[in-house]
PDB file of C-alpha atoms in Angstrom:
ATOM      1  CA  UNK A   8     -12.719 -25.052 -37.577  1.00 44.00           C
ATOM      2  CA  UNK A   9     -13.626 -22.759 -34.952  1.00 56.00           C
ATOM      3  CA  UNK A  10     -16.287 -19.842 -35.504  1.00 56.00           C
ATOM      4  CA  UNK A  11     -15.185 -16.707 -36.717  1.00 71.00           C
ATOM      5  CA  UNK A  12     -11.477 -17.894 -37.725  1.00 84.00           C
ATOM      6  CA  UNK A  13     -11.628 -17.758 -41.772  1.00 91.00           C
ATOM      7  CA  UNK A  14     -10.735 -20.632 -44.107  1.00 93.00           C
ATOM      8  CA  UNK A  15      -7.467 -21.940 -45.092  1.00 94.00           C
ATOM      9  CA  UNK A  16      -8.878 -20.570 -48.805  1.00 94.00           C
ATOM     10  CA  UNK A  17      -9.497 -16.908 -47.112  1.00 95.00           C
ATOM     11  CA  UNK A  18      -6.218 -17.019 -45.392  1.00 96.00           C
ATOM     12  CA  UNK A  19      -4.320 -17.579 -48.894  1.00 96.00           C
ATOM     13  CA  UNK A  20      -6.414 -15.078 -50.671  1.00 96.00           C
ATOM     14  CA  UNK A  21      -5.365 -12.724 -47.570  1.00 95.00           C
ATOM     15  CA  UNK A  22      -2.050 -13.173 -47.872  1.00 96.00           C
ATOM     16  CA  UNK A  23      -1.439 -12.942 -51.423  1.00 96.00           C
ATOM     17  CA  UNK A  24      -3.226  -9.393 -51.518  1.00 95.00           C
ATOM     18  CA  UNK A  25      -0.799  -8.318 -48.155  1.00 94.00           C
ATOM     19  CA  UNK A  26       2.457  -9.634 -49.744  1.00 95.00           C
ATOM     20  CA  UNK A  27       1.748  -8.476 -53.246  1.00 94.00           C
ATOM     21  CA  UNK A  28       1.986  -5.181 -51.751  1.00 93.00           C
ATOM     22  CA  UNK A  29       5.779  -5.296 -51.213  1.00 92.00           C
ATOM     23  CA  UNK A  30       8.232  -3.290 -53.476  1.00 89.00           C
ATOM     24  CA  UNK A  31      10.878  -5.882 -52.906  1.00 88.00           C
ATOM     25  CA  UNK A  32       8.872  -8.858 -53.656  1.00 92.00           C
ATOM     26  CA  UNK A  33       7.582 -11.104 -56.443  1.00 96.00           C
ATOM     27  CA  UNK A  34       4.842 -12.046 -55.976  1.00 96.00           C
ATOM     28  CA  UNK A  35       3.276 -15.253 -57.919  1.00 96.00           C
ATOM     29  CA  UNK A  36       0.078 -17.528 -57.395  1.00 95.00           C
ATOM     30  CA  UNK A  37      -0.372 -21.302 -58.063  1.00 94.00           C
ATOM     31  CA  UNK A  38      -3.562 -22.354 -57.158  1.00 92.00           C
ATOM     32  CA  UNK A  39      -3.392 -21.957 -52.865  1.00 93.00           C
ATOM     33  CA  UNK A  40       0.148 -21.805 -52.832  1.00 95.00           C
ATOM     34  CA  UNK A  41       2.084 -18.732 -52.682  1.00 97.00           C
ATOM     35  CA  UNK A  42       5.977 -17.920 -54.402  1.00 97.00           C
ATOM     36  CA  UNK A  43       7.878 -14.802 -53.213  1.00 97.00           C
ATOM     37  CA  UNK A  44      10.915 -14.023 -54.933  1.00 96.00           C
ATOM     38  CA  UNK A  45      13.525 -11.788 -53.399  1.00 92.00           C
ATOM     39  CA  UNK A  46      16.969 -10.777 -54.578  1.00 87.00           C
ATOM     40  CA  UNK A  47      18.742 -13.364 -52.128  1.00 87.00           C
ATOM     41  CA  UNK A  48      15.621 -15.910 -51.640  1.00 91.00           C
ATOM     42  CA  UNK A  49      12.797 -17.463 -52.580  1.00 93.00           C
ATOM     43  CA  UNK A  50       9.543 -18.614 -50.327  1.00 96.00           C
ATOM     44  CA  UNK A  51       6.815 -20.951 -50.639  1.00 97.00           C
ATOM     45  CA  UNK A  52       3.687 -20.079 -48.248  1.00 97.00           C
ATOM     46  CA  UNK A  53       1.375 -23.175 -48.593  1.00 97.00           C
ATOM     47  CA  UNK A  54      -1.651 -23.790 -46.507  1.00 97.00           C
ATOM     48  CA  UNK A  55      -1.884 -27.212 -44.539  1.00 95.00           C
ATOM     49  CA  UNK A  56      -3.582 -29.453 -41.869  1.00 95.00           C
ATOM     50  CA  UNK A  57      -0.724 -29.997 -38.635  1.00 95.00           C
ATOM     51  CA  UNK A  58      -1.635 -32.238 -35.857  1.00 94.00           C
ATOM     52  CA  UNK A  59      -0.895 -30.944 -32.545  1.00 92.00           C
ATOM     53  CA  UNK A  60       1.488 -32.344 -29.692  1.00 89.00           C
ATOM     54  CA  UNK A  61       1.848 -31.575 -26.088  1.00 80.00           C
ATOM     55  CA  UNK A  62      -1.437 -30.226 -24.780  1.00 78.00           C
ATOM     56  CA  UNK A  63      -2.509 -29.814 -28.490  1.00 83.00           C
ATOM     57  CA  UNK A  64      -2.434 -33.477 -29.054  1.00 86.00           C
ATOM     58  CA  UNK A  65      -5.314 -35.632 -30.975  1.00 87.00           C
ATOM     59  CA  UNK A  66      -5.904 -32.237 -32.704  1.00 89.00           C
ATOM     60  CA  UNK A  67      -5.558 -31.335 -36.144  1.00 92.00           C
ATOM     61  CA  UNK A  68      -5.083 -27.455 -37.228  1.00 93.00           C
ATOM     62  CA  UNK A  69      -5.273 -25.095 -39.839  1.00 95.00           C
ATOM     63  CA  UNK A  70      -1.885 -23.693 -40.150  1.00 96.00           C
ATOM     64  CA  UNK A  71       0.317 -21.588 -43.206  1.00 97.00           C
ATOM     65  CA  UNK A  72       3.833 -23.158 -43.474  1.00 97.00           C
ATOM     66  CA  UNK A  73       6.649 -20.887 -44.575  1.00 97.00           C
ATOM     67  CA  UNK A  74       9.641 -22.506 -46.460  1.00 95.00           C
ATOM     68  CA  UNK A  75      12.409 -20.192 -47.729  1.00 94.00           C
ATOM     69  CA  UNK A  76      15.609 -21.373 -49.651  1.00 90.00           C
ATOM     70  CA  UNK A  77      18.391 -19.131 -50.743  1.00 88.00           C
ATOM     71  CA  UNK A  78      18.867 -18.324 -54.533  1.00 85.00           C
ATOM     72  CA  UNK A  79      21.567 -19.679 -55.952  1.00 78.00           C
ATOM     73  CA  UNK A  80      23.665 -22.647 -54.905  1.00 66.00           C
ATOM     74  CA  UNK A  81      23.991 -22.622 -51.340  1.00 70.00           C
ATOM     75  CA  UNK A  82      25.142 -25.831 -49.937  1.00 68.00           C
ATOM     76  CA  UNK A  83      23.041 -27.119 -47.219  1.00 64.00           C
ATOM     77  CA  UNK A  84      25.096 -27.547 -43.565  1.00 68.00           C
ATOM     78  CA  UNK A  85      25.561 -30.760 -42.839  1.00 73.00           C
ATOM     79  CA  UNK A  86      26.509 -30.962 -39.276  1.00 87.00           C
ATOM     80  CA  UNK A  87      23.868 -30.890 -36.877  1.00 91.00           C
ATOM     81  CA  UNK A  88      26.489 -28.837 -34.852  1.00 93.00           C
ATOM     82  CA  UNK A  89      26.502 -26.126 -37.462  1.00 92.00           C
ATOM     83  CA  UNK A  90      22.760 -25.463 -37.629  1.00 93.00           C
ATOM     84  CA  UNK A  91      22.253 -25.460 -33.508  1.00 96.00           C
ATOM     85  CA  UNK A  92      25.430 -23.670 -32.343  1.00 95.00           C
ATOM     86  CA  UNK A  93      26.141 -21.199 -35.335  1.00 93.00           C
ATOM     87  CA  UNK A  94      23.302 -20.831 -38.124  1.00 93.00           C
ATOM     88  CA  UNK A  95      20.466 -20.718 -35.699  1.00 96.00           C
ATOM     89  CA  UNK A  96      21.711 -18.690 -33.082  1.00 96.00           C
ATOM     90  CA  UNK A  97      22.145 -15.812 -35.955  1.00 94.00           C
ATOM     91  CA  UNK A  98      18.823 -16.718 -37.474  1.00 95.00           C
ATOM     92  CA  UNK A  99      16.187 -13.995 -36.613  1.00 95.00           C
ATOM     93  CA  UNK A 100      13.388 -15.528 -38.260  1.00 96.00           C
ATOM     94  CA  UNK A 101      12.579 -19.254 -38.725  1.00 96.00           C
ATOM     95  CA  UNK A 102      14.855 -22.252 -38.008  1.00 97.00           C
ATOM     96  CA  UNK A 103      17.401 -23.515 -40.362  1.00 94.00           C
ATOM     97  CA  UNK A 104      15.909 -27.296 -40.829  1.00 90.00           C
ATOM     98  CA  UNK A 105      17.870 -30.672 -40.697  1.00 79.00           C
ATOM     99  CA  UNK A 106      17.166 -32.708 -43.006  1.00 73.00           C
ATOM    100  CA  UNK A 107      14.005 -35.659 -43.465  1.00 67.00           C
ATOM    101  CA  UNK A 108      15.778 -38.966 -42.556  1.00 62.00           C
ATOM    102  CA  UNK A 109      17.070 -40.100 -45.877  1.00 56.00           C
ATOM    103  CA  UNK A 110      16.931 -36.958 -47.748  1.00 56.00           C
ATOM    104  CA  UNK A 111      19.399 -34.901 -49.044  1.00 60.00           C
ATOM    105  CA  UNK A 112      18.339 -31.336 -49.216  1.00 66.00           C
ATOM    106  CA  UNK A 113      19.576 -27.257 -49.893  1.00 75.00           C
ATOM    107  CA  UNK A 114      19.354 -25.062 -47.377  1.00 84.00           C
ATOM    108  CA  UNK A 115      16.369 -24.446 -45.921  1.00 90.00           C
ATOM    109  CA  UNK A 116      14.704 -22.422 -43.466  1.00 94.00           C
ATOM    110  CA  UNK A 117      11.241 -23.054 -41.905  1.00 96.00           C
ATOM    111  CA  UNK A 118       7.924 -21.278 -40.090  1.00 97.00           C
ATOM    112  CA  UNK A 119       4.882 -22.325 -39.421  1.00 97.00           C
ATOM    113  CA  UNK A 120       2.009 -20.333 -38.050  1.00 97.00           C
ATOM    114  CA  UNK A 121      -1.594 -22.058 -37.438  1.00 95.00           C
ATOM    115  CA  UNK A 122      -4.889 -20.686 -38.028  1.00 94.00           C
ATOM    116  CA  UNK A 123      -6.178 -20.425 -34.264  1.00 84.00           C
ATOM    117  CA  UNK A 124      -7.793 -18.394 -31.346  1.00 76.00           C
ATOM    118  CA  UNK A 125      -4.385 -18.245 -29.538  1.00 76.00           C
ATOM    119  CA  UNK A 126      -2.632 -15.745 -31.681  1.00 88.00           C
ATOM    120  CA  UNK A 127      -6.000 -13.966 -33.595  1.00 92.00           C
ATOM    121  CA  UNK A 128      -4.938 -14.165 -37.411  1.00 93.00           C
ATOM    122  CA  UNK A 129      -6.054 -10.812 -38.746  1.00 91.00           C
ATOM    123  CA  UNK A 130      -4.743  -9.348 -35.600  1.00 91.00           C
ATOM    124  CA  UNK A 131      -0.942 -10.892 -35.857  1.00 94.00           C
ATOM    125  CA  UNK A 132      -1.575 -14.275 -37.872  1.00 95.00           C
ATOM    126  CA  UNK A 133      -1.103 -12.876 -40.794  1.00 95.00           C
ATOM    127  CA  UNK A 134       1.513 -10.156 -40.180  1.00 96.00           C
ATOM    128  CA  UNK A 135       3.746 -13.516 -38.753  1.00 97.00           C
ATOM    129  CA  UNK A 136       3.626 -15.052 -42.251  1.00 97.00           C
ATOM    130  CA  UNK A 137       4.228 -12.268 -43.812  1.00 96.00           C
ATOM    131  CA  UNK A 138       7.163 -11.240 -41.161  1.00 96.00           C
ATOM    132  CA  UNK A 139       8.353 -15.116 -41.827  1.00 96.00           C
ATOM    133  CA  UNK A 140       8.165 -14.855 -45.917  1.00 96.00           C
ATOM    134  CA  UNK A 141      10.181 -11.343 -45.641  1.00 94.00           C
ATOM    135  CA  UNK A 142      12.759 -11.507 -43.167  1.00 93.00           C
ATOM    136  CA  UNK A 143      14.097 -15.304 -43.565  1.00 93.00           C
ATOM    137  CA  UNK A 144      16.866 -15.877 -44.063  1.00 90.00           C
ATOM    138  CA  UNK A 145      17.841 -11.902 -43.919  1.00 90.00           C
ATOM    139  CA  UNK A 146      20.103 -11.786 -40.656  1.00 91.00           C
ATOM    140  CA  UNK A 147      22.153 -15.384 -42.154  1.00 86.00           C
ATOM    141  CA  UNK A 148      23.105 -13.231 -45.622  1.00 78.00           C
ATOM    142  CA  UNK A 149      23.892 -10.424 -43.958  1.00 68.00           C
ATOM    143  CA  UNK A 150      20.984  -8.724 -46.281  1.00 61.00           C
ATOM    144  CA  UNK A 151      20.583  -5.015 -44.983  1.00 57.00           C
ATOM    145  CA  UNK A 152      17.641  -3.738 -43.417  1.00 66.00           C
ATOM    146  CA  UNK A 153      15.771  -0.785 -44.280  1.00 64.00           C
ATOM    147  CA  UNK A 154      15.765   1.682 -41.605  1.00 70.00           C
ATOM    148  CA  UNK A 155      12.728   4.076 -40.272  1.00 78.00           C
ATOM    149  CA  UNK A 156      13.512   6.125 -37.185  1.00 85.00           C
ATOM    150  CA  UNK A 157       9.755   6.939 -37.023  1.00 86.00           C
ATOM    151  CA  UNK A 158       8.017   3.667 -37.385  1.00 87.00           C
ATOM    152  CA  UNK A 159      11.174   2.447 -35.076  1.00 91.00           C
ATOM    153  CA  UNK A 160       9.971   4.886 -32.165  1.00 93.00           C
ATOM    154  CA  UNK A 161       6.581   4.202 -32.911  1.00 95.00           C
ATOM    155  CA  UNK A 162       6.881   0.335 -32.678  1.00 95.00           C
ATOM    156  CA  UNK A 163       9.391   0.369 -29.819  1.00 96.00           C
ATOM    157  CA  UNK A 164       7.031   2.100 -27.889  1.00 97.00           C
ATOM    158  CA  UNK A 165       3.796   0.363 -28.872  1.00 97.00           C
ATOM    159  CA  UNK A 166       5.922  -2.777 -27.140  1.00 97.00           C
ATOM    160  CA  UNK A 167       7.372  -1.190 -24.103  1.00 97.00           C
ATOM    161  CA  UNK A 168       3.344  -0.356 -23.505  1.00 97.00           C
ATOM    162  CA  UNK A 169       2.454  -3.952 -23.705  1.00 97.00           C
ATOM    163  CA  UNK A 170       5.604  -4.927 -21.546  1.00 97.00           C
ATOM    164  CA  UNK A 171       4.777  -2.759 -19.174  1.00 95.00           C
ATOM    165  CA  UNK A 172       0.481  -3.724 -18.872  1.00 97.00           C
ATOM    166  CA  UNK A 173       1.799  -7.278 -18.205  1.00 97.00           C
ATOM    167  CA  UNK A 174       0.505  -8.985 -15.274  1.00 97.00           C
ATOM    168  CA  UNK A 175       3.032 -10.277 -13.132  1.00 97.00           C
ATOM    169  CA  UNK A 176       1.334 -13.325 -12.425  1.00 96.00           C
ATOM    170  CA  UNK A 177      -1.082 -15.157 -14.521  1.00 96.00           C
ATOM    171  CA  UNK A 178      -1.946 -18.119 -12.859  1.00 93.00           C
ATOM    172  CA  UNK A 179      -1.862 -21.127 -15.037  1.00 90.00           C
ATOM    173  CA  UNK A 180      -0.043 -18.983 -17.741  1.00 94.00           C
ATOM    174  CA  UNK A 181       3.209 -17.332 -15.666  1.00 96.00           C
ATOM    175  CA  UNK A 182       4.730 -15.700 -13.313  1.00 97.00           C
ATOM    176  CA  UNK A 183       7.085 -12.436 -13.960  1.00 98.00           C
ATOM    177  CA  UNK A 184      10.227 -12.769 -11.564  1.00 97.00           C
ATOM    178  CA  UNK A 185      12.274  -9.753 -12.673  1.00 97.00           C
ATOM    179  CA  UNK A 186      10.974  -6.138 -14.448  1.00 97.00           C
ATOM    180  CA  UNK A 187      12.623  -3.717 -15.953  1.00 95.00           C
ATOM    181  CA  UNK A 188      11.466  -0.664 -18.287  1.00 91.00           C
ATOM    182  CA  UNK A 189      12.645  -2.306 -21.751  1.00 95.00           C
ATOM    183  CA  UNK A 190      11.869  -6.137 -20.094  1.00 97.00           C
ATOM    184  CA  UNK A 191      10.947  -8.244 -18.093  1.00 98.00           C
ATOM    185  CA  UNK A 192      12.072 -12.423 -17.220  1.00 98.00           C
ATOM    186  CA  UNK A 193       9.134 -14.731 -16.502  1.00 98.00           C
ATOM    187  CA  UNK A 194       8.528 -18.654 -15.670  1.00 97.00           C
ATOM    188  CA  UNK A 195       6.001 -20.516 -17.177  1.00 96.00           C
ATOM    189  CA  UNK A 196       3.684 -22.028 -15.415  1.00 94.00           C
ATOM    190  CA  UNK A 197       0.348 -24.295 -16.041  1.00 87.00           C
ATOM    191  CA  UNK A 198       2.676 -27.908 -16.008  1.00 87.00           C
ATOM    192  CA  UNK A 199       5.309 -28.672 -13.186  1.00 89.00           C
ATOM    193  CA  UNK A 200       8.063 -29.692 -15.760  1.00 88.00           C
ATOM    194  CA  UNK A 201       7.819 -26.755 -17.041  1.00 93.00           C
ATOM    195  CA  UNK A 202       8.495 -24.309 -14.212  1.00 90.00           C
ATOM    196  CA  UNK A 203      12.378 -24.815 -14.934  1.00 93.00           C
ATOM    197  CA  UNK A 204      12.163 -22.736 -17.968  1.00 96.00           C
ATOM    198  CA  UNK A 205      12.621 -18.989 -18.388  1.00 98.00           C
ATOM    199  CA  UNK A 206      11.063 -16.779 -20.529  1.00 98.00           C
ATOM    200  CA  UNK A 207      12.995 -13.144 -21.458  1.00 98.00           C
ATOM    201  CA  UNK A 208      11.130 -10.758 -23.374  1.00 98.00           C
ATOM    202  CA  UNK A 209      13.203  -7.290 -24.222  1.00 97.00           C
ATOM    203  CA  UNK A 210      12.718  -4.271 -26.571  1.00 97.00           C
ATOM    204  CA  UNK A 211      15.116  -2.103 -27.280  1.00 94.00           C
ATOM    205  CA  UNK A 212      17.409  -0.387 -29.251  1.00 86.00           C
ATOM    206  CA  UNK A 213      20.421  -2.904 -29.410  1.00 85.00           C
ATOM    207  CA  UNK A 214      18.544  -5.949 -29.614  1.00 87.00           C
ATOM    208  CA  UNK A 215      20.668  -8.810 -30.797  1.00 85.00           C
ATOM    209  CA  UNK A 216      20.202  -9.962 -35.129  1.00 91.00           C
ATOM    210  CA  UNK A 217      18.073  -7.404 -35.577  1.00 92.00           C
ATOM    211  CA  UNK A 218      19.132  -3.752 -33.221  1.00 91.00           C
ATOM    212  CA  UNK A 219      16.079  -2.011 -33.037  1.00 93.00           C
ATOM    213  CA  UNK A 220      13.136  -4.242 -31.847  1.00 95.00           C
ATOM    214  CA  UNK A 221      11.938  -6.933 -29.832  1.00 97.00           C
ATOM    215  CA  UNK A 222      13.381 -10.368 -28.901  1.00 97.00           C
ATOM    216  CA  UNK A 223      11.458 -13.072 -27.095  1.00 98.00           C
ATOM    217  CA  UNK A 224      14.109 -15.996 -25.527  1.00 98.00           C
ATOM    218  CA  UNK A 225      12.552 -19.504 -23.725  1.00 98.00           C
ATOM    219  CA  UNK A 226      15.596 -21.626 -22.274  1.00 97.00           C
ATOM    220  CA  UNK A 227      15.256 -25.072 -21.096  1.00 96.00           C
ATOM    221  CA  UNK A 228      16.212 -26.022 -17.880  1.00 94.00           C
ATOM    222  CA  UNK A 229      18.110 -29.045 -18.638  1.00 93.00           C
ATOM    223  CA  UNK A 230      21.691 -28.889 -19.530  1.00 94.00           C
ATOM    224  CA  UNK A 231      23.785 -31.535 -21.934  1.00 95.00           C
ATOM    225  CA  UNK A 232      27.153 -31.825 -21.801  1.00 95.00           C
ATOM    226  CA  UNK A 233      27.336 -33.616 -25.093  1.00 96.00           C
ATOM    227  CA  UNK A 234      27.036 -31.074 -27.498  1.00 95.00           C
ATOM    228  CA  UNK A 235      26.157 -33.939 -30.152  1.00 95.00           C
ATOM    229  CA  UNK A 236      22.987 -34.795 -28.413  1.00 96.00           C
ATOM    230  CA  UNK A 237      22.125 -31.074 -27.890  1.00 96.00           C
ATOM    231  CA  UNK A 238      22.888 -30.302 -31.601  1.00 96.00           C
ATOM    232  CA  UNK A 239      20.268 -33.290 -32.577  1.00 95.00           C
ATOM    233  CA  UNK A 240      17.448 -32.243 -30.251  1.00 96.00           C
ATOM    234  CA  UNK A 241      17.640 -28.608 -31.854  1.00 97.00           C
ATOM    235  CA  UNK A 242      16.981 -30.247 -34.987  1.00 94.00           C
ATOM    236  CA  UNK A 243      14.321 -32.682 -33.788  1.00 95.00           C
ATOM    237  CA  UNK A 244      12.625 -29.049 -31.857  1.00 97.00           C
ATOM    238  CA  UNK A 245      12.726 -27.522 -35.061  1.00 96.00           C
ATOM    239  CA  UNK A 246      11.443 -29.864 -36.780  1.00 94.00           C
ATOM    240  CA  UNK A 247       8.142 -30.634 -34.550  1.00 95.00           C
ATOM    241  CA  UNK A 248       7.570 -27.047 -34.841  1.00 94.00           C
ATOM    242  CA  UNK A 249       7.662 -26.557 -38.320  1.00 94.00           C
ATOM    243  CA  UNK A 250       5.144 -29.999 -39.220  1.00 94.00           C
ATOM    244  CA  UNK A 251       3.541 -29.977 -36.276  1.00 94.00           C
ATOM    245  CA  UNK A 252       1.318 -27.303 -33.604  1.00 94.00           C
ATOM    246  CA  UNK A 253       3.243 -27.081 -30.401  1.00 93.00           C
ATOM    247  CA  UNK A 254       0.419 -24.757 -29.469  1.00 90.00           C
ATOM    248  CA  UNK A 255       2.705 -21.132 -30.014  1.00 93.00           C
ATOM    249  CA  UNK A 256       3.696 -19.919 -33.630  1.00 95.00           C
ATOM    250  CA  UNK A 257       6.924 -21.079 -35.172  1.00 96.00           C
ATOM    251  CA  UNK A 258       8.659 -17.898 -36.585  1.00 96.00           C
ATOM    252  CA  UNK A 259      11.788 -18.687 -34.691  1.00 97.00           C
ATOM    253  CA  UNK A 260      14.653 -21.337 -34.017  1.00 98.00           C
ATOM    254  CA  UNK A 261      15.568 -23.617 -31.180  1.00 98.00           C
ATOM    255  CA  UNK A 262      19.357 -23.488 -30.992  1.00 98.00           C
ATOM    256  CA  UNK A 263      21.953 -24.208 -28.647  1.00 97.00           C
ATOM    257  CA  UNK A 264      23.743 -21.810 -25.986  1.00 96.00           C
ATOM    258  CA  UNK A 265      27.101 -21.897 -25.514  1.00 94.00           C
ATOM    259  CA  UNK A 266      26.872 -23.814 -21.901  1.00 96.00           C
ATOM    260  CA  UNK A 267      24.780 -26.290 -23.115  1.00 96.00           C
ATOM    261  CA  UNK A 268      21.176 -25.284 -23.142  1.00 97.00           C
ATOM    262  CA  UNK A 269      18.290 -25.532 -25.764  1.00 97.00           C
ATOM    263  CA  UNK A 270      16.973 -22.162 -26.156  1.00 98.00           C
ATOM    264  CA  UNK A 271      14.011 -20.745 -28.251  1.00 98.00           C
ATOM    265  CA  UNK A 272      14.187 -17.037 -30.059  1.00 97.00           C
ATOM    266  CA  UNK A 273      13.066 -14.690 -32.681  1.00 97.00           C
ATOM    267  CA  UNK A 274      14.001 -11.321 -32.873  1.00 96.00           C
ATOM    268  CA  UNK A 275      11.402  -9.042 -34.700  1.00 96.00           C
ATOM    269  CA  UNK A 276      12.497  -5.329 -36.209  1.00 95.00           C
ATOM    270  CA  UNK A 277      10.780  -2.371 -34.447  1.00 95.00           C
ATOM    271  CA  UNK A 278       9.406  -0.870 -37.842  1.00 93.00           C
ATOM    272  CA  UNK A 279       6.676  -4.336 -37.121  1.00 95.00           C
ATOM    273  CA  UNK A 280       5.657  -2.845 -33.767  1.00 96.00           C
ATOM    274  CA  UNK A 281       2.650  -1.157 -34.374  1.00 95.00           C
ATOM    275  CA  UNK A 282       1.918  -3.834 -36.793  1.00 95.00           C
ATOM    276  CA  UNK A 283       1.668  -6.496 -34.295  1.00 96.00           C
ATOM    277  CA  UNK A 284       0.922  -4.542 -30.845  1.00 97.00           C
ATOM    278  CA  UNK A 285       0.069  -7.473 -28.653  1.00 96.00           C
ATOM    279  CA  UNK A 286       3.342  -9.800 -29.952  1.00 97.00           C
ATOM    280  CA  UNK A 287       5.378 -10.185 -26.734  1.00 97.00           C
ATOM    281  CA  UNK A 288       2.206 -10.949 -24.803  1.00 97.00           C
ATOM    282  CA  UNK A 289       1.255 -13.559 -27.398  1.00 96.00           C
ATOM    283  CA  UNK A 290       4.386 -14.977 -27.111  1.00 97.00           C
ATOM    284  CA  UNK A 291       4.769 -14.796 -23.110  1.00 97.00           C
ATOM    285  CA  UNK A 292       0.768 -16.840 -23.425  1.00 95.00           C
ATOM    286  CA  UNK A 293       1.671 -19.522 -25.433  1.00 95.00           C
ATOM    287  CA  UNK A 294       5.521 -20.661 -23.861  1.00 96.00           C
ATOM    288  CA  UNK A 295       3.979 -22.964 -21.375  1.00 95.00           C
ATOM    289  CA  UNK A 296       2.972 -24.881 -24.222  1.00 93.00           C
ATOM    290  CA  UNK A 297       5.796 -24.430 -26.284  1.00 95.00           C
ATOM    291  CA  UNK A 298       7.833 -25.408 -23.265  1.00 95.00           C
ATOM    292  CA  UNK A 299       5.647 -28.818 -22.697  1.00 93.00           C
ATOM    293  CA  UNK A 300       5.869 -29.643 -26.088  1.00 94.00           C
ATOM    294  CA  UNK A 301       9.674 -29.481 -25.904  1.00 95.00           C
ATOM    295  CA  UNK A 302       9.933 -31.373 -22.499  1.00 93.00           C
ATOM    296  CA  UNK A 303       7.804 -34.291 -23.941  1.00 91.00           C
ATOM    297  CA  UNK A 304       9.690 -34.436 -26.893  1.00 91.00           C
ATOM    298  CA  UNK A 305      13.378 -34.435 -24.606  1.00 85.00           C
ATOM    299  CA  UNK A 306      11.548 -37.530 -22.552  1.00 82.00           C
ATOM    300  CA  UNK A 307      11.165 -39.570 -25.728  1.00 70.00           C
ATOM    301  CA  UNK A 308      14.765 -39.153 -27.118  1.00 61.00           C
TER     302      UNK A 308
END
């Protein structure tokens, strides 16, 4: 591990002191796994080893995975269809998973978040798990929201500030080919391939899933017209995510636009703003990779 990032041990220890602090919340402890029990869910956070692909390959990282399942008997959505053209496009945070080849599973809805110098843990690491382990599932149920005009102001502003200090061009990173006060649309850059993608970042007050906040959007370049092959690389994208380290935090869903594109989003309330200042910069850093990660896995199907 590198210096100064704190053990997978630490990182548990962390987390079940931050989420024990929710009203909403169960919290329980089993050795270094965490259980949080909610009215409509309930989420395992387990440490674990993932081994990276794309520019992360041959490397193995600390990373918190983040598995939520509904209470209750919810049946799990069988067609790959469903889950990339209907569940995941409405799925704020984390990616309703297909099924392991074989296995017959509930619902399920996965994160994963790794233990690294790209996105600083006690900085944002940690507020992403607990963001995952809290809002899962949330926008799928239909579960309301609490509202804060405050901390809304507060955090939309906090993100329109780090919007707005972004660098247009960052070479090896991306380049910023439209601006606007509550966004901006950028390309990737750092890999040829990957300068087909787009990156949207936006903050504002009638953000999709979630209103108030921030959503962060990468769309592949390539277009399917078969929406069955689309519908299984979603699953196979959200699946690499979740077990493996694409080199940017999984707290979202790939899903499937309705012309035929694999996209990438979260959407994060505005109440989190101030929590996590530097989020849609973190994000905007690490889509190159994400984006490689994606295209390597497309050239294998």
């Amino acid at each position: 591990m590198n210096a100064g990032l704190p053990s997978l041990e630490t990182v548990i220890d962390e987390l079940a002191e931050l989420l024990a602090r929710e009203p909403d919340a169960d919290t329980a402890r089993d050795g270094d796994c965490l259980r949080i029990t909610r009215q409509q869910t309930i989420t395992d956070v387990m440490p674990c080893r993932v081994q990276g692909v794309g520019v992360d390959a041959g490397v193995r990282y600390p990373a918190v995975s983040i598995k939520t399942v509904p209470r209750g008997n919810v049946a799990f959505p069988g067609s790959p269809q469903m889950r990339a053209s209907r569940l995941n496009p409405r799925s704020a945070v984390g990616a309703v998973q297909g099924p392991s080849p074989g296995m017959r599973a509930g619902l399920m809805i996965g994160s994963r978040v790794c233990v690294d110098a790209e996105v600083p843990w006690h900085a944002t690491g940690r507020h992403l798990v607990r963001l995952a382990a809290m809002e899962a599932g949330g926008t799928l149920f239909d579960a309301p929201q609490p509202e804060n005009r405050h901390l809304d102001r507060a955090g939309l502003g906090v993100w329109r500030n780090c919007l707005q200090s972004i660098a247009g061009v960052e070479p090896d990173a991306w380049r910023v080919i439209k601006r606007a006060p509550d966004g901006l649309v950028a390309q990737p850059l750092g890999w040829p391939p990957v300068r087909g993608a787009s990156i949207s970042l936006a903050v504002g007050g009638n953000t999709p899933l979630v209103g108030r906040g921030f959503q962060y959007r990468l769309q592949m370049p390539r277009q399917y017209p078969d929406g069955d092959e689309l519908a299984w690389l979603c699953d196979e994208l959200n699946r690499q995510e979740w077990e493996n380290a694409t080199g940017a935090p999984h707290i979202g869903a790939w899903s499937a636009s309705d012309d035929g594109y694999c996209r990438y989003q979260v959407s994060v309330p505005a109440r989190l703003g101030r929590r996590m200042p530097d989020l849609p910069r973190q994000l905007l850093e690490t889509s190159g990779a994400r984006a490689n990660s994606a295209i390597e896995l497309q050239s294998l199907a």
